Amino acid sequence: MAATKDFICTRAMTDNGRDYQRGDTIALDHADAINLIAIGAVTDPEGASSDDADDQSLGKMKVDELKALAAKEEIDLGDATKKDDIVAAIQLAREARVA
C-alpha cells in the first residue's frame, strides 16, 4: 500500500465513495494528490502547488481535466484538441513562465 499524506479539499468532492466538503482533510497517495492539486481540488498544507504536477501526471489526466488545468493556469491552448497537443501546450506555457 502506498504511503499517504493529508491534503485539504478546496471544493466538495467524492473519493472512494466518501463525500468531502471544502476544508475537509483527505489522505491521498502521491499520484492521486498530484492530479487533484493540478485540477485545484486539493491543496497541500505544506505548500505544494500545481507546478508539482510532472509530465507523467499530465499524461495520466483526461482531456477534460487537462483543459480545466489549462484554464486554471490561464494557459491558451490555441487549436490544441488532442491530449498530446494539450499536454505539450501546458508544458510549454509552464516552461515559458520559469524562463
Coordinates of N, CA and C in Angstrom, one line a residue:
M1 N 0.8 -1.2 0.0 CA 0.0 0.0 0.0 C 0.9 1.2 0.0
A2 N 0.6 2.2 -0.9 CA 1.4 3.4 -1.0 C 1.2 4.3 0.2
A3 N 2.2 5.0 0.6 CA 2.2 5.9 1.7 C 1.2 7.1 1.3
T4 N 0.5 7.5 2.3 CA -0.5 8.6 2.1 C 0.0 9.8 3.0
K5 N -0.6 11.0 2.6 CA -0.4 12.2 3.2 C -1.7 13.0 3.3
D6 N -1.9 13.8 4.3 CA -3.1 14.6 4.4 C -3.1 15.9 3.5
F7 N -4.2 16.1 2.8 CA -4.4 17.3 2.0 C -5.7 17.9 2.3
I8 N -5.9 19.2 2.0 CA -7.1 19.9 2.3 C -7.9 20.1 1.0
C9 N -9.2 19.7 1.1 CA -10.1 19.9 -0.1 C -10.4 21.3 -0.3
T10 N -10.4 21.8 -1.5 CA -10.7 23.1 -1.9 C -12.1 23.3 -2.4
R11 N -12.8 22.1 -2.6 CA -14.1 22.1 -3.1 C -14.8 20.8 -2.7
A12 N -16.1 20.7 -2.8 CA -16.8 19.4 -2.5 C -16.4 18.4 -3.5
M13 N -16.2 17.2 -3.1 CA -15.8 16.1 -4.0 C -16.1 14.7 -3.3
T14 N -16.0 13.7 -4.1 CA -16.2 12.3 -3.6 C -15.0 11.5 -4.0
D15 N -14.5 10.8 -3.0 CA -13.3 9.9 -3.3 C -13.6 8.6 -2.6
N16 N -13.5 7.5 -3.4 CA -13.7 6.1 -2.8 C -15.1 6.0 -2.1
G17 N -16.1 6.7 -2.6 CA -17.4 6.6 -2.1 C -17.7 7.5 -0.9
R18 N -16.7 8.3 -0.5 CA -16.9 9.2 0.7 C -17.0 10.6 0.2
D19 N -17.9 11.3 0.7 CA -18.1 12.8 0.3 C -17.2 13.6 1.2
Y20 N -16.6 14.6 0.6 CA -15.8 15.6 1.3 C -16.3 17.0 0.9
Q21 N -16.2 17.9 1.9 CA -16.6 19.2 1.7 C -15.4 20.1 1.7
R22 N -15.5 21.3 1.2 CA -14.4 22.3 1.2 C -13.9 22.4 2.6
G23 N -12.5 22.3 2.8 CA -11.9 22.4 4.1 C -11.7 21.1 4.8
D24 N -12.3 20.0 4.3 CA -12.1 18.7 4.9 C -10.6 18.2 4.6
T25 N -10.1 17.4 5.4 CA -8.8 16.7 5.2 C -9.0 15.4 4.6
I26 N -8.2 15.1 3.6 CA -8.3 13.8 2.8 C -6.9 13.2 2.7
A27 N -6.8 11.9 3.0 CA -5.5 11.3 2.9 C -5.3 10.7 1.5
L28 N -4.3 11.1 0.8 CA -4.0 10.7 -0.6 C -2.6 10.2 -0.8
D29 N -2.5 9.3 -1.8 CA -1.1 8.9 -2.1 C -0.6 9.9 -3.1
H30 N 0.7 9.9 -3.4 CA 1.4 10.9 -4.2 C 0.7 11.1 -5.6
A31 N 0.5 10.0 -6.3 CA -0.1 10.1 -7.7 C -1.4 10.8 -7.6
D32 N -2.3 10.4 -6.8 CA -3.7 11.0 -6.7 C -3.6 12.5 -6.3
A33 N -2.7 12.7 -5.3 CA -2.5 14.1 -4.8 C -2.1 15.0 -5.9
I34 N -1.1 14.6 -6.7 CA -0.6 15.5 -7.8 C -1.7 15.8 -8.8
N35 N -2.5 14.8 -9.2 CA -3.6 15.1 -10.1 C -4.6 16.0 -9.5
L36 N -5.0 15.8 -8.3 CA -6.0 16.6 -7.6 C -5.5 18.0 -7.4
I37 N -4.2 18.2 -7.0 CA -3.6 19.5 -6.9 C -3.7 20.2 -8.3
A38 N -3.3 19.5 -9.3 CA -3.3 20.1 -10.6 C -4.6 20.6 -11.1
I39 N -5.7 20.0 -10.7 CA -7.0 20.5 -11.1 C -7.7 21.4 -10.1
G40 N -6.9 21.7 -9.0 CA -7.4 22.6 -8.0 C -8.4 22.0 -7.0
A41 N -8.5 20.7 -6.9 CA -9.4 20.1 -6.0 C -8.9 20.0 -4.5
V42 N -7.6 19.9 -4.4 CA -7.0 19.9 -3.0 C -5.8 20.8 -3.0
T43 N -5.4 21.1 -1.8 CA -4.1 21.9 -1.6 C -3.3 21.1 -0.6
D44 N -2.0 21.3 -0.7 CA -1.1 20.7 0.3 C -0.8 21.7 1.4
P45 N -1.1 21.4 2.6 CA -0.9 22.3 3.7 C 0.6 22.7 3.9
E46 N 1.4 21.9 3.3 CA 2.9 22.2 3.3 C 3.4 23.0 2.1
G47 N 2.4 23.4 1.2 CA 2.8 24.3 0.2 C 3.0 23.8 -1.2
A48 N 2.8 22.5 -1.5 CA 3.0 22.1 -2.9 C 1.9 22.7 -3.8
S49 N 2.2 22.9 -5.0 CA 1.3 23.6 -5.9 C 1.1 22.8 -7.2
S50 N 0.3 23.4 -8.1 CA 0.0 22.7 -9.4 C 1.3 22.5 -10.2
D51 N 2.3 23.3 -10.0 CA 3.6 23.2 -10.7 C 4.2 21.9 -10.4
D52 N 3.8 21.2 -9.3 CA 4.4 19.9 -8.9 C 3.9 18.8 -9.8
A53 N 2.9 19.1 -10.6 CA 2.3 18.0 -11.5 C 3.3 17.8 -12.6
D54 N 4.0 16.7 -12.6 CA 5.1 16.5 -13.6 C 4.5 15.9 -14.9
D55 N 5.4 15.8 -15.9 CA 4.9 15.3 -17.2 C 4.2 14.0 -17.1
Q56 N 4.6 13.1 -16.3 CA 4.0 11.8 -16.1 C 2.6 12.0 -15.6
S57 N 2.3 12.8 -14.7 CA 1.0 13.0 -14.1 C 0.1 13.7 -15.2
L58 N 0.6 14.6 -16.0 CA -0.2 15.2 -17.0 C -0.7 14.1 -18.0
G59 N 0.2 13.2 -18.3 CA -0.1 12.1 -19.2 C -1.2 11.2 -18.7
K60 N -1.4 11.2 -17.4 CA -2.4 10.3 -16.8 C -3.8 11.0 -16.7
M61 N -3.8 12.3 -17.0 CA -5.0 13.1 -16.9 C -5.9 12.9 -18.1
K62 N -7.2 13.1 -18.0 CA -8.1 13.0 -19.1 C -8.1 14.4 -19.8
V63 N -8.6 14.4 -21.0 CA -8.6 15.7 -21.8 C -9.4 16.8 -21.0
D64 N -10.5 16.4 -20.5 CA -11.3 17.4 -19.7 C -10.6 18.0 -18.5
E65 N -9.8 17.1 -17.9 CA -9.0 17.6 -16.7 C -7.9 18.5 -17.2
L66 N -7.3 18.1 -18.3 CA -6.2 18.9 -18.8 C -6.7 20.3 -19.2
K67 N -7.9 20.4 -19.8 CA -8.5 21.6 -20.2 C -8.8 22.5 -19.0
A68 N -9.3 21.8 -17.9 CA -9.6 22.6 -16.7 C -8.3 23.1 -16.1
L69 N -7.2 22.3 -16.1 CA -6.0 22.7 -15.6 C -5.4 23.9 -16.4
A70 N -5.5 23.8 -17.7 CA -5.1 24.9 -18.5 C -5.9 26.2 -18.2
A71 N -7.1 26.1 -18.1 CA -8.0 27.3 -17.7 C -7.6 27.8 -16.4
K72 N -7.4 27.0 -15.4 CA -7.0 27.4 -14.1 C -5.6 28.2 -14.1
E73 N -4.7 27.7 -14.9 CA -3.4 28.3 -15.0 C -3.3 29.4 -16.1
E74 N -4.5 29.7 -16.7 CA -4.7 30.7 -17.7 C -3.7 30.5 -18.9
I75 N -3.7 29.2 -19.4 CA -2.9 28.8 -20.5 C -3.8 28.7 -21.7
D76 N -3.4 29.4 -22.8 CA -4.1 29.4 -24.0 C -3.7 28.2 -24.8
L77 N -4.7 27.3 -25.0 CA -4.4 26.0 -25.7 C -4.4 26.2 -27.3
G78 N -4.8 27.4 -27.7 CA -4.9 27.6 -29.2 C -5.8 26.6 -29.8
D79 N -5.3 25.9 -30.8 CA -6.1 24.9 -31.6 C -5.9 23.5 -31.0
A80 N -5.2 23.4 -29.9 CA -5.0 22.0 -29.4 C -6.3 21.4 -28.9
T81 N -6.5 20.2 -29.5 CA -7.7 19.4 -29.0 C -7.4 18.0 -28.7
K82 N -6.2 17.5 -29.2 CA -5.8 16.2 -28.8 C -5.0 16.2 -27.5
K83 N -5.1 15.1 -26.8 CA -4.4 15.1 -25.5 C -2.9 15.4 -25.6
D84 N -2.2 14.8 -26.5 CA -0.8 15.1 -26.6 C -0.5 16.6 -26.9
D85 N -1.3 17.2 -27.7 CA -1.1 18.6 -28.0 C -1.4 19.5 -26.8
I86 N -2.4 19.1 -26.0 CA -2.8 19.9 -24.8 C -1.7 19.8 -23.8
V87 N -1.2 18.5 -23.6 CA -0.1 18.4 -22.6 C 1.1 19.2 -23.1
A88 N 1.5 19.2 -24.4 CA 2.6 19.9 -24.9 C 2.4 21.4 -24.6
A89 N 1.2 21.9 -24.9 CA 0.9 23.3 -24.6 C 1.0 23.7 -23.2
I90 N 0.6 22.9 -22.3 CA 0.7 23.2 -20.8 C 2.2 23.2 -20.5
Q91 N 3.0 22.2 -21.0 CA 4.4 22.1 -20.6 C 5.1 23.4 -21.2
L92 N 4.8 23.7 -22.4 CA 5.5 24.9 -23.0 C 5.1 26.2 -22.2
A93 N 3.9 26.4 -21.8 CA 3.5 27.5 -21.1 C 4.2 27.6 -19.7
R94 N 4.3 26.4 -19.0 CA 5.0 26.4 -17.7 C 6.4 26.7 -17.9
E95 N 7.1 26.2 -18.9 CA 8.5 26.5 -19.2 C 8.7 27.9 -19.4
A96 N 7.8 28.5 -20.2 CA 7.9 30.0 -20.5 C 7.8 30.8 -19.3
R97 N 7.0 30.4 -18.3 CA 6.8 31.2 -17.1 C 8.1 31.1 -16.2
V98 N 8.8 30.0 -16.3 CA 10.0 29.8 -15.5 C 11.2 30.6 -16.1
A99 N 11.2 30.7 -17.4 CA 12.3 31.3 -18.1 C 12.3 32.8 -17.9

